[in-house]
Amino acid sequence: MLQRADHIASQRSVDRGGPHLVVEGLAKRFGGFTAVDRVDLEIGLGEFVTLLGDSGCGKTTLLRMIAGFAAPDGGRILRHGEDVTYLAPAARRMGFVFQSYALFPTKTAEQNIAFAPRMAGRPRGEIRKRVRELAEMVEIDRLLDRYPHEMSGGQQQRVALARALAAEPQILLLDEPMSALDARIRAKLRAELRGLVDRLGITTLYVTHDQEEALAMSDRVAVMRAGRIEQIGTPNEIYHRPVSRFVADFIGVSNILNGTAAMGGFAVNNALWDFALPDGIAEGETLTVMIRPEHMLPCGFDDPGAVCGTVEAVTFLGSTLRVLINCPDNLKLIAEQPSTSAWAGLQRHAAIAVKPDLAQLVLLDRPIS
Ligand SMILES: Nc1ncnc2c1ncn2[C@@H]1O[C@H](COP(=O)(O)OP(=O)(O)OP(=O)(O)O)[C@@H](O)[C@H]1O
Ligand SMILES: [Mg+2]
């Protein structure tokens, strides 16, 4: 496996930047229902990309088409420029970990991991060595004689991962591999998995509906909605520069405000926020903007851009305090500041004024020019 890692690492430097996996206009319908709607996606060699979206948005269907378990109704799949759309799953050299880990129940952990190399007719000694290496890597080397029902969910998960890696895939497709695990094990496995695929130089497409997991693990996140990719970007871009209300709502906590375009900025709730509006927006036009709670800052009641209100609730979150503020016209704002800040003694019903860090204001749902 280590040899392979070196090989991939050198490959990475050779075709740096060229996409390893390309999905073009991929579509899947079930009867009259479109589950995947002309999806385009490019993943670089060794890159870790996550598909994030609600239940039923088409994540598994997209992954199954890439792996070759479902035939697309349109579009194509390229691996290093080669069209693999109609290749059999085994010929695609992609590893797949299913949403339910789907180990063979009548085989031990060792037999499960050895399955692919055995099918490929590898020599016994080599198989034994590879199983041992992989088992050590995912820390189940003392459980190799156990059957799936004799292992915990987390242990089965590791076996499933080792089984997928045993086929030496160039591309790893993981469908919610942590969904059955508790939060503590998930966080641990998350870091281990990312470290492992990085070490082996494997290109990874990971599916989750857990936004925290997506932001923590990925080079890039693709937010899916009703069969389409609504936005793809680095975790930073997705969090700080969402393109739509959907993405802003889906990722983290946000203030989403409706207001109007005015001379000098954005008018909301008796305040004017000095904000450079893009070309083509007319005065009086209704706009939607987003600002994260940590960018709503304490200010004086008379400060330019101040929005005044009363404290409805203060929630202690450890490093920060989250304050829910009732403002006139039924506007509710969420602001978050360090728990050691001046807001530490804030009481319910207290009068409060906040203003946004204007550089962090994001205009939503505008066509990209
Ligand atoms: N074989 C099938 N026949 C009919 N409809 C299907 C089939 N497989 C999936 N669907 C539908 O396609 C849509 C997408 O399903 P998919 O399993 O891809 O969702 P998902 O994003 O993986 O959801 P989850 O997060 O719940 O796993 C759903 O509405 C689902 O009901
Ligand atoms: Mg699914």
mmCIF file of C-alpha atoms and ligand atoms in Angstrom:
data_model
loop_
_atom_site.group_PDB
_atom_site.id
_atom_site.type_symbol
_atom_site.label_atom_id
_atom_site.label_comp_id
_atom_site.label_asym_id
_atom_site.label_seq_id
_atom_site.Cartn_x
_atom_site.Cartn_y
_atom_site.Cartn_z
ATOM 1 C CA MET A 1 0.000 0.000 0.000
ATOM 2 C CA LEU A 2 2.845 2.350 0.782
ATOM 3 C CA GLN A 3 4.334 1.805 -2.628
ATOM 4 C CA ARG A 4 0.994 2.726 -4.054
ATOM 5 C CA ALA A 5 0.889 5.911 -1.997
ATOM 6 C CA ASP A 6 4.254 6.949 -3.440
ATOM 7 C CA HIS A 7 3.038 6.148 -6.905
ATOM 8 C CA ILE A 8 -0.078 8.249 -6.473
ATOM 9 C CA ALA A 9 1.902 11.084 -4.890
ATOM 10 C CA SER A 10 4.137 11.250 -7.944
ATOM 11 C CA GLN A 11 1.131 11.016 -10.240
ATOM 12 C CA ARG A 12 -0.360 13.917 -8.377
ATOM 13 C CA SER A 13 2.585 16.107 -9.213
ATOM 14 C CA VAL A 14 2.535 15.028 -12.866
ATOM 15 C CA ASP A 15 -1.064 15.867 -13.681
ATOM 16 C CA ARG A 16 -1.527 18.505 -11.047
ATOM 17 C CA GLY A 17 -4.771 20.410 -11.573
ATOM 18 C CA GLY A 18 -6.325 18.009 -14.109
ATOM 19 C CA PRO A 19 -9.578 16.527 -12.867
ATOM 20 C CA HIS A 20 -9.498 12.877 -11.860
ATOM 21 C CA LEU A 21 -13.240 12.337 -11.920
ATOM 22 C CA VAL A 22 -15.631 14.306 -14.112
ATOM 23 C CA VAL A 23 -19.403 14.050 -14.109
ATOM 24 C CA GLU A 24 -21.154 15.774 -16.986
ATOM 25 C CA GLY A 25 -24.896 16.373 -17.140
ATOM 26 C CA LEU A 26 -25.611 13.190 -15.224
ATOM 27 C CA ALA A 27 -29.338 12.493 -14.862
ATOM 28 C CA LYS A 28 -31.547 9.803 -13.365
ATOM 29 C CA ARG A 29 -35.322 9.516 -13.455
ATOM 30 C CA PHE A 30 -37.554 7.056 -11.639
ATOM 31 C CA GLY A 31 -40.793 7.061 -13.650
ATOM 32 C CA GLY A 32 -41.791 10.716 -13.924
ATOM 33 C CA PHE A 33 -39.611 11.741 -10.960
ATOM 34 C CA THR A 34 -36.185 13.270 -11.561
ATOM 35 C CA ALA A 35 -33.872 12.111 -8.768
ATOM 36 C CA VAL A 36 -30.652 13.519 -10.269
ATOM 37 C CA ASP A 37 -31.015 16.475 -12.586
ATOM 38 C CA ARG A 38 -28.112 17.056 -15.006
ATOM 39 C CA VAL A 39 -25.344 17.250 -12.428
ATOM 40 C CA ASP A 40 -21.880 18.540 -13.377
ATOM 41 C CA LEU A 41 -18.968 17.869 -11.057
ATOM 42 C CA GLU A 42 -15.171 17.830 -11.350
ATOM 43 C CA ILE A 43 -12.897 16.326 -8.722
ATOM 44 C CA GLY A 44 -9.121 16.705 -8.760
ATOM 45 C CA LEU A 45 -6.665 13.897 -8.124
ATOM 46 C CA GLY A 46 -6.465 13.238 -4.400
ATOM 47 C CA GLU A 47 -9.193 15.755 -3.660
ATOM 48 C CA PHE A 48 -11.844 15.144 -0.965
ATOM 49 C CA VAL A 49 -15.271 16.387 -2.070
ATOM 50 C CA THR A 50 -18.472 16.010 -0.085
ATOM 51 C CA LEU A 51 -22.044 15.880 -1.341
ATOM 52 C CA LEU A 52 -24.208 17.487 1.291
ATOM 53 C CA GLY A 53 -27.987 17.631 1.222
ATOM 54 C CA ASP A 54 -31.286 16.668 2.787
ATOM 55 C CA SER A 55 -32.723 13.187 2.709
ATOM 56 C CA GLY A 56 -34.043 12.361 -0.759
ATOM 57 C CA CYS A 57 -32.082 15.034 -2.666
ATOM 58 C CA GLY A 58 -30.323 12.401 -4.808
ATOM 59 C CA LYS A 59 -26.951 11.862 -3.113
ATOM 60 C CA THR A 60 -27.038 8.053 -3.101
ATOM 61 C CA THR A 61 -28.436 7.905 -6.634
ATOM 62 C CA LEU A 62 -25.617 10.121 -7.921
ATOM 63 C CA LEU A 63 -22.996 8.030 -6.139
ATOM 64 C CA ARG A 64 -24.485 4.748 -7.390
ATOM 65 C CA MET A 65 -24.312 5.986 -10.991
ATOM 66 C CA ILE A 66 -20.677 7.000 -10.571
ATOM 67 C CA ALA A 67 -19.883 3.563 -9.110
ATOM 68 C CA GLY A 68 -21.779 1.796 -11.886
ATOM 69 C CA PHE A 69 -24.590 0.320 -9.787
ATOM 70 C CA ALA A 70 -27.262 2.401 -11.547
ATOM 71 C CA ALA A 71 -27.498 3.349 -15.218
ATOM 72 C CA PRO A 72 -27.876 7.068 -15.919
ATOM 73 C CA ASP A 73 -30.620 8.422 -18.184
ATOM 74 C CA GLY A 74 -28.256 11.046 -19.536
ATOM 75 C CA GLY A 75 -24.772 12.454 -19.196
ATOM 76 C CA ARG A 76 -21.423 10.769 -18.752
ATOM 77 C CA ILE A 77 -18.703 9.922 -16.261
ATOM 78 C CA LEU A 78 -14.992 10.336 -17.037
ATOM 79 C CA ARG A 79 -12.070 8.935 -15.051
ATOM 80 C CA HIS A 80 -8.803 10.600 -16.049
ATOM 81 C CA GLY A 81 -10.499 11.611 -19.304
ATOM 82 C CA GLU A 82 -11.667 8.071 -20.091
ATOM 83 C CA ASP A 83 -15.419 7.576 -20.492
ATOM 84 C CA VAL A 84 -16.447 4.967 -17.904
ATOM 85 C CA THR A 85 -20.206 5.621 -18.048
ATOM 86 C CA TYR A 86 -21.009 2.132 -19.294
ATOM 87 C CA LEU A 87 -18.151 0.173 -17.740
ATOM 88 C CA ALA A 88 -19.008 -2.561 -15.225
ATOM 89 C CA PRO A 89 -18.511 -1.464 -11.588
ATOM 90 C CA ALA A 90 -15.448 -3.689 -11.093
ATOM 91 C CA ALA A 91 -13.716 -2.179 -14.136
ATOM 92 C CA ARG A 92 -13.995 1.359 -12.785
ATOM 93 C CA ARG A 93 -11.449 0.875 -9.989
ATOM 94 C CA MET A 94 -13.644 2.708 -7.538
ATOM 95 C CA GLY A 95 -14.205 1.611 -3.951
ATOM 96 C CA PHE A 96 -17.687 1.971 -2.537
ATOM 97 C CA VAL A 97 -18.817 1.998 1.084
ATOM 98 C CA PHE A 98 -22.578 1.696 1.250
ATOM 99 C CA GLN A 99 -24.953 3.695 3.398
ATOM 100 C CA SER A 100 -25.540 0.541 5.466
ATOM 101 C CA TYR A 101 -22.118 -1.059 5.668
ATOM 102 C CA ALA A 102 -23.375 -4.227 3.954
ATOM 103 C CA LEU A 103 -20.665 -6.615 5.107
ATOM 104 C CA PHE A 104 -21.099 -10.255 4.148
ATOM 105 C CA PRO A 105 -22.789 -11.582 7.312
ATOM 106 C CA THR A 106 -21.444 -15.127 7.003
ATOM 107 C CA LYS A 107 -17.844 -14.033 6.487
ATOM 108 C CA THR A 108 -15.397 -12.934 9.182
ATOM 109 C CA ALA A 109 -13.807 -9.487 9.105
ATOM 110 C CA GLU A 110 -10.735 -11.036 7.473
ATOM 111 C CA GLN A 111 -12.791 -12.782 4.779
ATOM 112 C CA ASN A 112 -14.737 -9.590 4.124
ATOM 113 C CA ILE A 113 -11.565 -7.553 3.614
ATOM 114 C CA ALA A 114 -9.953 -10.288 1.522
ATOM 115 C CA PHE A 115 -12.948 -10.555 -0.804
ATOM 116 C CA ALA A 116 -11.817 -8.275 -3.652
ATOM 117 C CA PRO A 117 -8.178 -9.432 -3.836
ATOM 118 C CA ARG A 118 -9.394 -13.043 -3.695
ATOM 119 C CA MET A 119 -11.824 -12.430 -6.559
ATOM 120 C CA ALA A 120 -8.951 -10.860 -8.475
ATOM 121 C CA GLY A 121 -6.974 -14.095 -8.008
ATOM 122 C CA ARG A 122 -4.129 -12.567 -5.995
ATOM 123 C CA PRO A 123 -1.676 -14.998 -4.355
ATOM 124 C CA ARG A 124 -2.599 -16.111 -0.826
ATOM 125 C CA GLY A 125 0.484 -14.683 0.868
ATOM 126 C CA GLU A 126 -0.035 -11.296 -0.705
ATOM 127 C CA ILE A 127 -3.693 -11.234 0.327
ATOM 128 C CA ARG A 128 -2.839 -12.133 3.915
ATOM 129 C CA LYS A 129 -0.240 -9.359 4.043
ATOM 130 C CA ARG A 130 -2.576 -6.769 2.585
ATOM 131 C CA VAL A 131 -5.446 -7.679 4.922
ATOM 132 C CA ARG A 132 -3.122 -7.344 7.899
ATOM 133 C CA GLU A 133 -1.815 -3.945 6.745
ATOM 134 C CA LEU A 134 -5.299 -2.603 6.179
ATOM 135 C CA ALA A 135 -6.623 -4.025 9.449
ATOM 136 C CA GLU A 136 -3.796 -2.297 11.308
ATOM 137 C CA MET A 137 -4.461 0.921 9.461
ATOM 138 C CA VAL A 138 -8.116 1.011 10.528
ATOM 139 C CA GLU A 139 -7.284 -0.533 13.926
ATOM 140 C CA ILE A 140 -9.320 -3.708 13.754
ATOM 141 C CA ASP A 141 -6.365 -6.099 13.565
ATOM 142 C CA ARG A 142 -7.485 -7.895 16.740
ATOM 143 C CA LEU A 143 -10.997 -8.471 15.397
ATOM 144 C CA LEU A 144 -10.179 -10.280 12.175
ATOM 145 C CA ASP A 145 -11.821 -13.557 13.278
ATOM 146 C CA ARG A 146 -15.103 -11.929 14.218
ATOM 147 C CA TYR A 147 -18.313 -12.040 12.233
ATOM 148 C CA PRO A 148 -20.196 -8.781 11.587
ATOM 149 C CA HIS A 149 -22.793 -9.513 14.314
ATOM 150 C CA GLU A 150 -19.947 -9.828 16.828
ATOM 151 C CA MET A 151 -18.718 -6.303 16.179
ATOM 152 C CA SER A 152 -19.965 -2.824 17.109
ATOM 153 C CA GLY A 153 -21.235 -0.423 14.451
ATOM 154 C CA GLY A 154 -17.949 1.506 14.491
ATOM 155 C CA GLN A 155 -15.926 -1.681 14.091
ATOM 156 C CA GLN A 156 -18.090 -2.869 11.199
ATOM 157 C CA GLN A 157 -17.635 0.541 9.641
ATOM 158 C CA ARG A 158 -13.877 0.155 9.771
ATOM 159 C CA VAL A 159 -14.102 -3.301 8.233
ATOM 160 C CA ALA A 160 -16.257 -1.892 5.426
ATOM 161 C CA LEU A 161 -13.654 0.774 4.799
ATOM 162 C CA ALA A 162 -10.800 -1.733 4.816
ATOM 163 C CA ARG A 163 -12.777 -3.945 2.443
ATOM 164 C CA ALA A 164 -13.210 -1.047 0.016
ATOM 165 C CA LEU A 165 -9.500 -0.132 0.262
ATOM 166 C CA ALA A 166 -8.413 -3.739 -0.290
ATOM 167 C CA ALA A 167 -9.354 -3.437 -3.954
ATOM 168 C CA GLU A 168 -6.797 -0.587 -4.235
ATOM 169 C CA PRO A 169 -9.308 1.878 -5.626
ATOM 170 C CA GLN A 170 -8.137 5.094 -7.241
ATOM 171 C CA ILE A 171 -11.431 6.664 -6.300
ATOM 172 C CA LEU A 172 -13.336 6.070 -3.084
ATOM 173 C CA LEU A 173 -17.084 6.660 -2.926
ATOM 174 C CA LEU A 174 -18.463 6.788 0.604
ATOM 175 C CA ASP A 175 -22.196 6.977 1.246
ATOM 176 C CA GLU A 176 -22.849 8.280 4.761
ATOM 177 C CA PRO A 177 -20.309 5.873 6.216
ATOM 178 C CA MET A 178 -20.652 7.309 9.710
ATOM 179 C CA SER A 179 -24.425 7.565 9.931
ATOM 180 C CA ALA A 180 -24.828 4.664 12.355
ATOM 181 C CA LEU A 181 -22.176 5.851 14.785
ATOM 182 C CA ASP A 182 -22.392 8.023 17.876
ATOM 183 C CA ALA A 183 -21.036 11.546 17.837
ATOM 184 C CA ARG A 184 -17.781 10.814 19.677
ATOM 185 C CA ILE A 185 -16.707 7.910 17.445
ATOM 186 C CA ARG A 186 -17.781 9.855 14.372
ATOM 187 C CA ALA A 187 -15.518 12.764 15.203
ATOM 188 C CA LYS A 188 -12.587 10.379 15.748
ATOM 189 C CA LEU A 189 -13.203 8.315 12.617
ATOM 190 C CA ARG A 190 -13.730 11.477 10.592
ATOM 191 C CA ALA A 191 -10.196 12.680 11.261
ATOM 192 C CA GLU A 192 -8.762 9.185 10.786
ATOM 193 C CA LEU A 193 -10.537 8.668 7.489
ATOM 194 C CA ARG A 194 -9.377 11.986 6.103
ATOM 195 C CA GLY A 195 -5.795 11.239 7.185
ATOM 196 C CA LEU A 196 -5.971 7.776 5.636
ATOM 197 C CA VAL A 197 -7.203 8.822 2.193
ATOM 198 C CA ASP A 198 -4.685 11.677 2.176
ATOM 199 C CA ARG A 199 -1.857 9.257 2.947
ATOM 200 C CA LEU A 200 -2.968 6.887 0.196
ATOM 201 C CA GLY A 201 -3.595 9.742 -2.258
ATOM 202 C CA ILE A 202 -7.124 8.521 -3.007
ATOM 203 C CA THR A 203 -9.665 10.796 -4.672
ATOM 204 C CA THR A 204 -12.745 10.733 -2.449
ATOM 205 C CA LEU A 205 -16.402 11.582 -2.926
ATOM 206 C CA TYR A 206 -18.134 11.491 0.435
ATOM 207 C CA VAL A 207 -21.855 11.758 1.121
ATOM 208 C CA THR A 208 -23.377 13.143 4.277
ATOM 209 C CA HIS A 209 -26.329 15.186 5.444
ATOM 210 C CA ASP A 210 -24.291 16.428 8.399
ATOM 211 C CA GLN A 211 -23.086 19.938 7.604
ATOM 212 C CA GLU A 212 -20.531 19.997 10.401
ATOM 213 C CA GLU A 213 -18.970 16.796 9.069
ATOM 214 C CA ALA A 214 -18.910 18.217 5.535
ATOM 215 C CA LEU A 215 -17.225 21.465 6.576
ATOM 216 C CA ALA A 216 -14.704 19.692 8.789
ATOM 217 C CA MET A 217 -13.562 17.017 6.333
ATOM 218 C CA SER A 218 -13.711 18.396 2.831
ATOM 219 C CA ASP A 219 -11.543 20.251 0.371
ATOM 220 C CA ARG A 220 -14.796 21.250 -1.314
ATOM 221 C CA VAL A 221 -18.465 20.801 -0.477
ATOM 222 C CA ALA A 222 -21.271 20.433 -3.036
ATOM 223 C CA VAL A 223 -24.618 21.401 -1.551
ATOM 224 C CA MET A 224 -27.381 19.426 -3.274
ATOM 225 C CA ARG A 225 -31.025 20.332 -3.514
ATOM 226 C CA ALA A 226 -33.719 18.350 -5.322
ATOM 227 C CA GLY A 227 -31.335 16.505 -7.637
ATOM 228 C CA ARG A 228 -29.094 19.469 -8.461
ATOM 229 C CA ILE A 229 -25.932 20.980 -7.072
ATOM 230 C CA GLU A 230 -26.931 24.383 -5.733
ATOM 231 C CA GLN A 231 -23.390 25.480 -4.862
ATOM 232 C CA ILE A 232 -19.926 23.941 -4.805
ATOM 233 C CA GLY A 233 -16.973 25.535 -3.048
ATOM 234 C CA THR A 234 -14.477 25.298 -0.231
ATOM 235 C CA PRO A 235 -15.993 25.049 3.256
ATOM 236 C CA ASN A 236 -14.968 28.676 3.710
ATOM 237 C CA GLU A 237 -16.784 29.818 0.559
ATOM 238 C CA ILE A 238 -19.891 27.792 1.352
ATOM 239 C CA TYR A 239 -20.044 29.176 4.880
ATOM 240 C CA HIS A 240 -19.062 32.785 4.255
ATOM 241 C CA ARG A 241 -20.315 33.302 0.709
ATOM 242 C CA PRO A 242 -23.463 31.225 0.206
ATOM 243 C CA VAL A 243 -25.175 32.017 -3.086
ATOM 244 C CA SER A 244 -28.712 31.367 -1.972
ATOM 245 C CA ARG A 245 -31.058 31.410 0.961
ATOM 246 C CA PHE A 246 -31.145 27.611 0.755
ATOM 247 C CA VAL A 247 -27.384 27.234 1.218
ATOM 248 C CA ALA A 248 -27.225 29.943 3.887
ATOM 249 C CA ASP A 249 -30.018 28.235 5.817
ATOM 250 C CA PHE A 250 -28.542 24.796 5.372
ATOM 251 C CA ILE A 251 -25.061 25.641 6.639
ATOM 252 C CA GLY A 252 -24.691 26.976 10.147
ATOM 253 C CA VAL A 253 -26.805 29.678 11.757
ATOM 254 C CA SER A 254 -27.543 32.801 9.770
ATOM 255 C CA ASN A 255 -29.550 36.009 9.781
ATOM 256 C CA ILE A 256 -31.436 36.300 6.522
ATOM 257 C CA LEU A 257 -32.982 39.732 6.079
ATOM 258 C CA ASN A 258 -35.310 41.201 3.520
ATOM 259 C CA GLY A 259 -34.823 44.887 2.838
ATOM 260 C CA THR A 260 -34.668 47.356 -0.011
ATOM 261 C CA ALA A 261 -31.956 48.777 -2.185
ATOM 262 C CA ALA A 262 -31.430 52.415 -1.235
ATOM 263 C CA MET A 263 -29.080 55.229 -2.114
ATOM 264 C CA GLY A 264 -25.939 54.323 -0.226
ATOM 265 C CA GLY A 265 -26.758 50.749 0.550
ATOM 266 C CA PHE A 266 -29.320 48.384 1.998
ATOM 267 C CA ALA A 267 -32.242 49.668 4.046
ATOM 268 C CA VAL A 268 -33.607 47.422 6.757
ATOM 269 C CA ASN A 269 -35.627 48.168 9.856
ATOM 270 C CA ASN A 270 -34.947 51.913 10.046
ATOM 271 C CA ALA A 271 -31.235 51.359 9.508
ATOM 272 C CA LEU A 272 -29.156 51.921 6.405
ATOM 273 C CA TRP A 273 -26.244 49.576 5.916
ATOM 274 C CA ASP A 274 -23.536 51.073 3.766
ATOM 275 C CA PHE A 275 -23.123 48.325 1.222
ATOM 276 C CA ALA A 276 -21.871 48.471 -2.361
ATOM 277 C CA LEU A 277 -24.731 47.098 -4.403
ATOM 278 C CA PRO A 278 -23.834 45.302 -7.606
ATOM 279 C CA ASP A 279 -24.668 46.888 -10.950
ATOM 280 C CA GLY A 280 -28.157 46.442 -12.272
ATOM 281 C CA ILE A 281 -29.980 46.835 -8.973
ATOM 282 C CA ALA A 282 -32.547 49.633 -8.954
ATOM 283 C CA GLU A 283 -33.344 51.759 -5.933
ATOM 284 C CA GLY A 284 -36.368 50.366 -4.088
ATOM 285 C CA GLU A 285 -35.772 46.803 -5.277
ATOM 286 C CA THR A 286 -36.362 44.130 -2.645
ATOM 287 C CA LEU A 287 -33.157 42.357 -1.654
ATOM 288 C CA THR A 288 -32.255 39.468 0.595
ATOM 289 C CA VAL A 289 -28.981 39.597 2.488
ATOM 290 C CA MET A 290 -27.285 37.261 4.904
ATOM 291 C CA ILE A 291 -25.064 37.979 7.844
ATOM 292 C CA ARG A 292 -23.668 35.379 10.239
ATOM 293 C CA PRO A 293 -24.358 35.872 13.985
ATOM 294 C CA GLU A 294 -20.655 36.320 14.745
ATOM 295 C CA HIS A 295 -20.633 39.302 12.373
ATOM 296 C CA MET A 296 -23.440 41.159 14.165
ATOM 297 C CA LEU A 297 -21.396 43.368 16.439
ATOM 298 C CA PRO A 298 -22.258 45.273 19.605
ATOM 299 C CA CYS A 299 -22.557 49.019 19.001
ATOM 300 C CA GLY A 300 -23.949 52.257 20.428
ATOM 301 C CA PHE A 301 -27.657 53.053 19.968
ATOM 302 C CA ASP A 302 -26.832 56.095 17.819
ATOM 303 C CA ASP A 303 -24.133 54.484 15.697
ATOM 304 C CA PRO A 304 -24.694 54.643 11.945
ATOM 305 C CA GLY A 305 -26.280 51.364 10.849
ATOM 306 C CA ALA A 306 -27.328 50.372 14.375
ATOM 307 C CA VAL A 307 -30.359 48.141 14.732
ATOM 308 C CA CYS A 308 -31.919 48.451 18.175
ATOM 309 C CA GLY A 309 -34.019 45.908 20.007
ATOM 310 C CA THR A 310 -34.459 43.963 23.215
ATOM 311 C CA VAL A 311 -32.824 40.730 24.307
ATOM 312 C CA GLU A 312 -35.183 37.775 24.050
ATOM 313 C CA ALA A 313 -32.756 35.027 25.009
ATOM 314 C CA VAL A 314 -29.088 34.506 25.813
ATOM 315 C CA THR A 315 -27.631 31.050 25.193
ATOM 316 C CA PHE A 316 -24.275 30.054 26.597
ATOM 317 C CA LEU A 317 -22.403 27.958 24.017
ATOM 318 C CA GLY A 318 -19.065 27.633 25.767
ATOM 319 C CA SER A 319 -16.703 29.841 23.796
ATOM 320 C CA THR A 320 -19.512 32.138 22.678
ATOM 321 C CA LEU A 321 -22.811 33.615 23.780
ATOM 322 C CA ARG A 322 -25.695 33.589 21.330
ATOM 323 C CA VAL A 323 -28.144 36.434 21.773
ATOM 324 C CA LEU A 324 -31.598 36.483 20.203
ATOM 325 C CA ILE A 325 -32.753 40.054 19.691
ATOM 326 C CA ASN A 326 -36.320 41.256 19.080
ATOM 327 C CA CYS A 327 -36.383 44.296 16.829
ATOM 328 C CA PRO A 328 -39.285 46.423 15.549
ATOM 329 C CA ASP A 329 -41.385 45.094 12.632
ATOM 330 C CA ASN A 330 -41.091 41.495 13.883
ATOM 331 C CA LEU A 331 -37.435 41.339 12.938
ATOM 332 C CA LYS A 332 -35.445 38.827 14.957
ATOM 333 C CA LEU A 333 -31.654 38.919 14.866
ATOM 334 C CA ILE A 334 -29.125 36.443 16.178
ATOM 335 C CA ALA A 335 -25.773 37.783 17.350
ATOM 336 C CA GLU A 336 -22.877 35.821 18.756
ATOM 337 C CA GLN A 337 -19.914 37.147 20.689
ATOM 338 C CA PRO A 338 -17.169 35.587 22.814
ATOM 339 C CA SER A 339 -18.576 34.539 26.179
ATOM 340 C CA THR A 340 -15.862 36.652 27.819
ATOM 341 C CA SER A 341 -17.087 39.812 26.027
ATOM 342 C CA ALA A 342 -19.071 42.710 27.471
ATOM 343 C CA TRP A 343 -22.251 40.736 26.756
ATOM 344 C CA ALA A 344 -21.421 38.239 29.517
ATOM 345 C CA GLY A 345 -23.861 39.813 31.995
ATOM 346 C CA LEU A 346 -26.617 40.463 29.457
ATOM 347 C CA GLN A 347 -30.148 39.920 30.821
ATOM 348 C CA ARG A 348 -33.443 39.179 29.087
ATOM 349 C CA HIS A 349 -35.421 42.289 28.070
ATOM 350 C CA ALA A 350 -32.306 44.507 28.156
ATOM 351 C CA ALA A 351 -32.094 47.117 25.401
ATOM 352 C CA ILE A 352 -29.377 46.306 22.917
ATOM 353 C CA ALA A 353 -27.940 47.696 19.667
ATOM 354 C CA VAL A 354 -26.019 45.794 17.007
ATOM 355 C CA LYS A 355 -24.636 46.492 13.568
ATOM 356 C CA PRO A 356 -23.157 44.224 10.949
ATOM 357 C CA ASP A 357 -19.549 43.913 9.943
ATOM 358 C CA LEU A 358 -20.371 45.287 6.492
ATOM 359 C CA ALA A 359 -17.601 43.356 4.763
ATOM 360 C CA GLN A 360 -19.395 40.147 5.752
ATOM 361 C CA LEU A 361 -22.780 41.066 4.332
ATOM 362 C CA VAL A 362 -23.762 38.683 1.524
ATOM 363 C CA LEU A 363 -26.401 39.348 -1.102
ATOM 364 C CA LEU A 364 -28.404 36.165 -1.721
ATOM 365 C CA ASP A 365 -30.262 34.714 -4.697
ATOM 366 C CA ARG A 366 -28.777 37.030 -7.307
ATOM 367 C CA PRO A 367 -27.903 35.641 -10.689
ATOM 368 C CA ILE A 368 -24.116 35.500 -10.906
ATOM 369 C CA SER A 369 -22.940 38.084 -13.435
HETATM 370 N N1 LIG B 1 -35.133 2.640 -7.084
HETATM 371 C C1 LIG B 1 -35.874 3.734 -6.909
HETATM 372 N N2 LIG B 1 -37.129 3.817 -7.390
HETATM 373 C C2 LIG B 1 -37.859 4.941 -7.231
HETATM 374 N N3 LIG B 1 -37.436 6.040 -6.607
HETATM 375 C C3 LIG B 1 -36.208 6.023 -6.095
HETATM 376 C C4 LIG B 1 -35.352 4.878 -6.214
HETATM 377 N N4 LIG B 1 -34.179 5.160 -5.604
HETATM 378 C C5 LIG B 1 -34.295 6.416 -5.133
HETATM 379 N N5 LIG B 1 -35.505 6.932 -5.426
HETATM 380 C C6 LIG B 1 -35.966 8.293 -5.091
HETATM 381 O O1 LIG B 1 -35.031 9.212 -5.589
HETATM 382 C C7 LIG B 1 -34.823 10.272 -4.649
HETATM 383 C C8 LIG B 1 -33.352 10.361 -4.293
HETATM 384 O O2 LIG B 1 -33.011 9.212 -3.525
HETATM 385 P P1 LIG B 1 -31.573 9.030 -2.910
HETATM 386 O O3 LIG B 1 -31.533 7.698 -2.261
HETATM 387 O O4 LIG B 1 -30.576 9.316 -3.958
HETATM 388 O O5 LIG B 1 -31.564 10.180 -1.828
HETATM 389 P P2 LIG B 1 -30.447 10.570 -0.754
HETATM 390 O O6 LIG B 1 -30.089 12.005 -1.004
HETATM 391 O O7 LIG B 1 -29.366 9.576 -0.758
HETATM 392 O O8 LIG B 1 -31.276 10.501 0.620
HETATM 393 P P3 LIG B 1 -30.822 9.992 2.090
HETATM 394 O O9 LIG B 1 -30.097 11.146 2.715
HETATM 395 O O10 LIG B 1 -32.130 9.725 2.763
HETATM 396 O O11 LIG B 1 -29.997 8.761 1.921
HETATM 397 C C9 LIG B 1 -35.743 9.983 -3.471
HETATM 398 O O12 LIG B 1 -36.904 10.744 -3.616
HETATM 399 C C10 LIG B 1 -36.015 8.503 -3.593
HETATM 400 O O13 LIG B 1 -37.281 8.191 -3.073
HETATM 401 MG MG MG B 2 -28.708 8.207 0.606
#
